[in-house]
Tab-separated table of C-alpha atoms in Angstrom:
chain	number	residue	atom	x	y	z
T	1	MET	CA	203.713	105.556	66.400
T	2	GLN	CA	201.421	104.953	63.470
T	3	PRO	CA	197.640	105.487	64.182
T	4	ILE	CA	195.409	102.351	63.961
T	5	ARG	CA	193.172	102.339	60.946
T	6	VAL	CA	189.796	100.592	61.253
T	7	ASN	CA	188.276	98.928	58.204
T	8	TYR	CA	184.672	99.880	58.730
T	9	LYS	CA	183.465	97.852	55.760
T	10	ALA	CA	184.955	94.680	57.219
T	11	VAL	CA	183.429	95.339	60.647
T	12	THR	CA	180.022	96.010	59.132
T	13	LEU	CA	180.204	92.789	57.134
T	14	LEU	CA	181.255	90.823	60.234
T	15	VAL	CA	178.372	92.202	62.339
T	16	SER	CA	175.881	91.467	59.574
T	17	LEU	CA	177.144	87.934	59.213
T	18	THR	CA	176.978	87.339	62.963
T	19	PHE	CA	173.402	88.636	63.150
T	20	THR	CA	172.373	86.382	60.261
T	21	LEU	CA	173.893	83.363	61.977
T	22	LEU	CA	172.049	84.208	65.201
T	23	LEU	CA	168.746	84.423	63.326
T	24	MET	CA	169.341	81.045	61.681
T	25	LEU	CA	170.238	79.502	65.022
T	26	MET	CA	167.065	80.872	66.651
T	27	ARG	CA	164.933	79.531	63.798
T	28	LEU	CA	166.484	76.089	64.216
T	29	ILE	CA	165.766	76.143	67.967
T	30	PHE	CA	162.131	77.226	67.511
T	31	SER	CA	161.652	74.604	64.786
T	32	ALA	CA	162.973	71.875	67.067
T	33	ILE	CA	160.676	72.976	69.901
T	34	ALA	CA	157.661	73.018	67.595
T	35	SER	CA	158.560	69.559	66.287
T	36	ASN	CA	158.796	68.159	69.812
T	37	ASP	CA	155.409	69.661	70.729
T	38	SER	CA	153.797	68.082	67.647
T	39	THR	CA	155.339	64.714	68.440
T	40	LEU	CA	154.099	64.930	72.029
T	41	LEU	CA	150.615	65.942	70.904
T	42	LEU	CA	150.549	63.112	68.376
T	43	SER	CA	151.660	60.680	71.050
T	44	GLN	CA	148.940	61.917	73.408
T	45	ASN	CA	146.311	61.699	70.668
T	46	SER	CA	147.432	58.166	69.764
T	47	SER	CA	147.251	57.101	73.399
T	48	SER	CA	143.757	58.571	73.676
T	49	VAL	CA	142.587	56.712	70.569
T	50	LEU	CA	144.096	53.441	71.801
T	51	PHE	CA	142.423	53.867	75.219
T	52	GLU	CA	139.037	54.542	73.601
T	53	GLN	CA	139.428	51.438	71.417
T	54	PHE	CA	140.361	49.367	74.472
T	55	GLU	CA	137.438	50.753	76.476
T	56	ASN	CA	135.006	49.976	73.659
T	57	ASN	CA	136.290	46.411	73.328
T	58	VAL	CA	136.077	45.618	77.034
T	59	THR	CA	133.003	43.514	77.905
T	60	LYS	CA	131.077	45.339	80.589
T	61	THR	CA	129.738	42.924	83.199
T	62	GLU	CA	126.270	43.789	84.456
T	63	PRO	CA	125.319	42.739	87.989
T	64	PRO	CA	123.039	39.680	88.008
T	65	MET	CA	119.323	40.438	88.158
T	66	ASP	CA	117.683	39.736	91.488
T	67	TRP	CA	115.395	36.689	91.329
T	68	LYS	CA	112.428	38.754	92.565
T	69	GLU	CA	112.696	41.156	89.604
T	70	ARG	CA	112.482	38.524	86.892
T	71	SER	CA	109.308	38.133	84.884
T	72	ILE	CA	107.588	34.745	84.789
T	73	GLU	CA	108.620	32.719	81.757
T	74	GLU	CA	106.996	29.726	80.142
T	75	ILE	CA	108.346	26.270	80.981
T	76	PRO	CA	110.506	25.125	78.037
T	77	GLN	CA	108.804	22.368	76.086
T	78	GLU	CA	111.613	19.906	76.783
T	79	MET	CA	111.128	20.471	80.525
T	80	LYS	CA	107.411	19.659	80.511
T	81	VAL	CA	106.650	16.158	81.672
T	82	GLY	CA	103.529	15.771	79.500
T	83	ASN	CA	102.394	12.160	79.405
T	84	ASP	CA	105.885	10.708	79.248
T	85	TYR	CA	106.700	9.307	82.690
T	86	SER	CA	109.141	6.741	81.337
T	87	THR	CA	112.218	8.180	83.074
T	88	ILE	CA	110.451	9.281	86.281
T	89	GLY	CA	110.698	6.819	89.122
T	90	ILE	CA	108.196	6.987	92.002
T	91	ARG	CA	108.773	5.000	95.157
T	92	GLU	CA	106.843	4.714	98.403
T	93	SER	CA	108.569	4.224	101.727
T	94	THR	CA	108.651	5.191	105.387
T	95	VAL	CA	111.162	6.973	107.568
T	96	THR	CA	111.751	6.754	111.302
T	97	VAL	CA	112.043	10.058	113.153
T	98	ASP	CA	112.669	10.682	116.853
T	99	GLY	CA	109.491	11.926	118.517
T	100	LEU	CA	107.170	9.781	116.393
T	101	ASN	CA	105.516	6.614	117.683
T	102	ALA	CA	105.682	4.976	114.242
T	103	PRO	CA	107.455	5.423	110.875
T	104	LEU	CA	106.254	8.273	108.647
T	105	TYR	CA	105.038	7.561	105.109
T	106	PHE	CA	106.416	9.414	102.071
T	107	ARG	CA	106.554	9.309	98.290
T	108	GLU	CA	109.724	10.130	96.376
T	109	ALA	CA	110.132	11.072	92.702
T	110	LEU	CA	113.360	11.215	90.719
T	111	ASP	CA	114.213	11.479	87.034
T	112	GLU	CA	116.397	8.402	86.755
T	113	SER	CA	118.039	9.584	83.543
T	114	ARG	CA	119.316	12.685	85.352
T	115	ALA	CA	120.320	10.772	88.459
T	116	GLY	CA	122.406	8.410	86.359
T	117	GLU	CA	124.265	11.364	84.839
T	118	GLY	CA	124.714	13.149	88.165
T	119	LYS	CA	122.523	16.087	87.080
T	120	VAL	CA	120.141	16.283	90.039
T	121	GLU	CA	119.620	19.995	90.798
T	122	GLY	CA	118.657	19.655	94.451
T	123	SER	CA	115.690	18.654	96.602
T	124	VAL	CA	112.094	19.743	97.090
T	125	VAL	CA	109.941	18.725	100.066
T	126	LEU	CA	106.165	18.837	99.584
T	127	LEU	CA	103.903	19.129	102.623
T	128	HIS	CA	100.090	19.175	102.467
T	129	GLY	CA	96.930	20.756	103.840
T	130	ALA	CA	94.384	19.155	106.167
T	131	MET	CA	92.161	17.988	103.296
T	132	TYR	CA	95.009	16.499	101.269
T	133	SER	CA	98.068	14.222	101.423
T	134	SER	CA	101.126	13.165	99.429
T	135	HIS	CA	98.734	11.503	96.996
T	136	THR	CA	97.453	14.963	96.001
T	137	TRP	CA	100.866	15.876	94.599
T	138	LEU	CA	100.889	12.583	92.698
T	139	GLU	CA	97.454	13.234	91.169
T	140	LEU	CA	98.317	16.811	90.197
T	141	GLY	CA	101.497	15.658	88.464
T	142	THR	CA	103.627	17.873	90.711
T	143	LEU	CA	105.860	14.984	91.802
T	144	HIS	CA	106.552	14.065	88.178
T	145	GLN	CA	106.993	17.653	87.022
T	146	LEU	CA	109.463	18.602	89.730
T	147	ALA	CA	111.429	15.432	88.998
T	148	LYS	CA	111.463	16.451	85.332
T	149	PHE	CA	112.908	19.814	86.396
T	150	GLY	CA	115.769	17.803	87.856
T	151	TYR	CA	114.880	17.685	91.541
T	152	ARG	CA	114.701	14.859	94.015
T	153	THR	CA	111.141	15.429	95.221
T	154	ILE	CA	109.703	14.079	98.463
T	155	ALA	CA	106.045	14.333	99.489
T	156	VAL	CA	105.216	13.232	103.032
T	157	ASP	CA	102.004	12.277	104.788
T	158	LEU	CA	102.267	14.334	107.977
T	159	PRO	CA	101.517	12.731	111.368
T	160	GLY	CA	97.836	11.849	111.697
T	161	TYR	CA	97.037	11.930	107.958
T	162	VAL	CA	96.163	9.140	105.483
T	163	ASN	CA	99.130	6.730	105.274
T	164	SER	CA	100.561	8.246	108.474
T	165	LYS	CA	97.182	8.235	110.229
T	166	GLU	CA	98.406	6.238	113.210
T	167	VAL	CA	101.559	8.310	113.599
T	168	GLN	CA	101.632	10.730	116.519
T	169	LEU	CA	104.176	13.455	117.168
T	170	GLN	CA	105.365	14.334	120.631
T	171	GLY	CA	107.515	17.453	120.673
T	172	ASP	CA	108.162	20.610	118.706
T	173	MET	CA	107.076	20.609	115.039
T	174	GLY	CA	110.103	22.614	113.956
T	175	ASP	CA	112.481	20.184	115.636
T	176	PHE	CA	110.601	17.317	114.018
T	177	MET	CA	111.164	18.895	110.575
T	178	VAL	CA	114.897	19.258	111.239
T	179	LYS	CA	115.127	15.557	112.155
T	180	LEU	CA	112.957	14.576	109.189
T	181	LEU	CA	115.271	16.308	106.703
T	182	GLU	CA	118.284	14.728	108.366
T	183	ASN	CA	116.827	11.209	108.248
T	184	LEU	CA	115.699	11.631	104.646
T	185	LYS	CA	119.247	12.810	103.825
T	186	VAL	CA	117.886	16.006	102.335
T	187	THR	CA	120.218	19.006	102.223
T	188	ARG	CA	118.832	22.567	101.914
T	189	PRO	CA	115.582	21.748	100.121
T	190	VAL	CA	112.928	24.082	98.832
T	191	VAL	CA	109.941	23.546	101.135
T	192	ILE	CA	106.419	23.852	99.751
T	193	SER	CA	103.832	24.374	102.472
T	194	PRO	CA	100.078	24.739	101.930
T	195	SER	CA	97.577	25.619	104.640
T	196	MET	CA	97.781	23.361	107.743
T	197	SER	CA	101.385	22.389	107.046
T	198	GLY	CA	102.460	25.911	107.929
T	199	LEU	CA	102.540	24.688	111.539
T	200	TYR	CA	105.465	22.476	110.506
T	201	ALA	CA	107.181	24.589	107.845
T	202	LEU	CA	107.197	28.009	109.502
T	203	PRO	CA	109.194	26.950	112.603
T	204	LEU	CA	111.706	25.243	110.306
T	205	VAL	CA	112.156	28.214	107.972
T	206	LEU	CA	112.128	30.934	110.629
T	207	LYS	CA	114.220	29.165	113.264
T	208	HIS	CA	116.571	27.209	110.991
T	209	PRO	CA	116.941	29.302	107.807
T	210	ASP	CA	120.352	27.792	107.048
T	211	LEU	CA	118.686	24.406	106.462
T	212	VAL	CA	116.411	25.696	103.685
T	213	ARG	CA	117.211	26.936	100.182
T	214	GLY	CA	113.750	28.348	99.486
T	215	PHE	CA	110.209	28.518	100.823
T	216	VAL	CA	106.842	28.426	99.037
T	217	PRO	CA	104.012	29.116	101.504
T	218	ILE	CA	100.497	28.718	100.078
T	219	ALA	CA	98.134	30.462	102.520
T	220	PRO	CA	99.696	28.665	105.507
T	221	VAL	CA	98.224	28.623	108.993
T	222	GLY	CA	100.292	29.660	111.992
T	223	THR	CA	101.753	32.880	110.566
T	224	GLY	CA	100.475	34.803	113.600
T	225	ASN	CA	102.741	32.784	115.889
T	226	PHE	CA	105.756	34.910	114.969
T	227	THR	CA	106.492	38.618	115.292
T	228	ALA	CA	107.171	41.045	112.462
T	229	GLU	CA	110.752	41.306	113.710
T	230	VAL	CA	111.280	37.551	113.330
T	231	TYR	CA	109.957	37.674	109.769
T	232	ALA	CA	112.068	40.726	108.884
T	233	ALA	CA	115.257	39.032	110.085
T	234	ASN	CA	114.704	36.071	107.758
T	235	ASN	CA	116.331	36.189	104.314
T	236	VAL	CA	115.246	32.820	102.873
T	237	PRO	CA	114.018	33.311	99.261
T	238	THR	CA	110.233	33.037	99.645
T	239	MET	CA	107.582	32.870	96.920
T	240	ILE	CA	104.200	33.587	98.500
T	241	VAL	CA	101.344	32.009	96.546
T	242	TYR	CA	97.616	32.172	97.221
T	243	GLY	CA	94.359	32.313	95.300
T	244	GLU	CA	92.816	35.732	94.744
T	245	LEU	CA	89.465	34.276	95.871
T	246	ASP	CA	90.935	33.249	99.224
T	247	LYS	CA	89.842	36.302	101.203
T	248	GLU	CA	90.423	34.780	104.614
T	249	LEU	CA	93.570	32.729	105.207
T	250	GLY	CA	95.213	33.918	101.991
T	251	ASP	CA	95.002	37.610	102.879
T	252	THR	CA	95.628	37.029	106.604
T	253	SER	CA	98.773	34.950	106.071
T	254	TYR	CA	100.130	37.453	103.571
T	255	GLU	CA	99.864	40.286	106.080
T	256	ASN	CA	102.424	38.440	108.196
T	257	LEU	CA	104.557	36.867	105.465
T	258	LYS	CA	105.051	40.192	103.673
T	259	ASN	CA	107.389	41.204	106.502
T	260	MET	CA	109.981	38.681	105.318
T	261	ALA	CA	113.048	40.262	103.745
T	262	ASN	CA	113.262	38.301	100.483
T	263	ILE	CA	109.807	37.679	99.030
T	264	GLN	CA	107.905	37.550	95.767
T	265	LEU	CA	104.087	37.503	95.723
T	266	HIS	CA	101.796	35.693	93.288
T	267	LYS	CA	98.045	35.976	93.690
T	268	VAL	CA	96.654	33.334	91.371
T	269	LYS	CA	93.651	34.560	89.393
T	270	ASN	CA	90.400	32.597	89.614
T	271	ALA	CA	91.866	30.353	92.320
T	272	ASN	CA	90.595	29.541	95.797
T	273	HIS	CA	92.378	28.536	98.999
T	274	ALA	CA	94.059	25.517	97.401
T	275	ALA	CA	95.316	27.510	94.401
T	276	TYR	CA	97.697	24.722	93.355
T	277	VAL	CA	94.753	22.318	93.039
T	278	ASP	CA	92.636	24.771	91.048
T	279	LEU	CA	95.387	25.683	88.566
T	280	PRO	CA	98.244	23.149	88.764
T	281	GLU	CA	99.820	24.163	85.437
T	282	ARG	CA	100.135	27.781	86.571
T	283	PHE	CA	101.534	26.581	89.884
T	284	HIS	CA	104.122	24.425	88.110
T	285	GLN	CA	105.133	27.417	85.981
T	286	LEU	CA	105.689	29.528	89.094
T	287	LEU	CA	107.725	26.741	90.683
T	288	PHE	CA	109.892	26.371	87.583
T	289	ASN	CA	110.802	30.068	87.619
T	290	PHE	CA	111.398	30.109	91.375
T	291	LEU	CA	113.630	27.029	91.342
T	292	THR	CA	115.558	28.301	88.321
T	293	HIS	CA	116.389	31.760	89.614
T	294	ILE	CA	116.888	31.607	93.384
T	295	PRO	CA	120.480	31.143	94.600
T	296	LYS	CA	121.740	27.573	94.802
């Protein structure tokens, strides 16, 4: 039997070739892995850039500012009534209310140009102090100005006063106010209540808050008739106004009214007890801001 002869040169060449092929194969594998990593990184970076662009283009909605935090702005010139009463209608009438022995007198103002276009913003009811009447609001221009703001505005002569001098009320004042609003067909008005009229307005606002959109007490009487707990439970938007020179009823009423949950205070400089009479233009400015910013 012939011995097997091994060609060592051929074996060496075959091993070398195999090793070279393995190296090339490994390089191809590592290159592919590196390429995939780069593609993934690029994809991640692209996604990040696109997200940042989207985030920057999104309009961020800020929560609405609370009405109490707003600064007092000037009344726009086009909203000032001035001497032009041409579109403001004033009518005088009476309304029958259960509990009264006779009809109650009131004045009503409305901007007829707005009413014709269906742009009436809401209603305002003006009460009065013991020394005044609905005629006071007419003289001060408040009826006209509130109508110019877009509100149906009603000023009443309360029982026992001026044009309602012969009218007597039998029953609860708060209940009377509920019936009055119903008979006047007034829905959720802003009630403005100076001095004596607090006896009527406070029971309405504190016992029937759902019937009132807002409350403007001006050093009202009767604030001591309710507890701090009753005031604290009431969330009707309330703008407290009184003259800085009113050291009696102004300060006393505020000590009670400040317990309400949703208030803004304005002490009118250089004004007395009837601050709205002393400085009607400032009072109208405060009313404009209050009516504009409180919830509808």
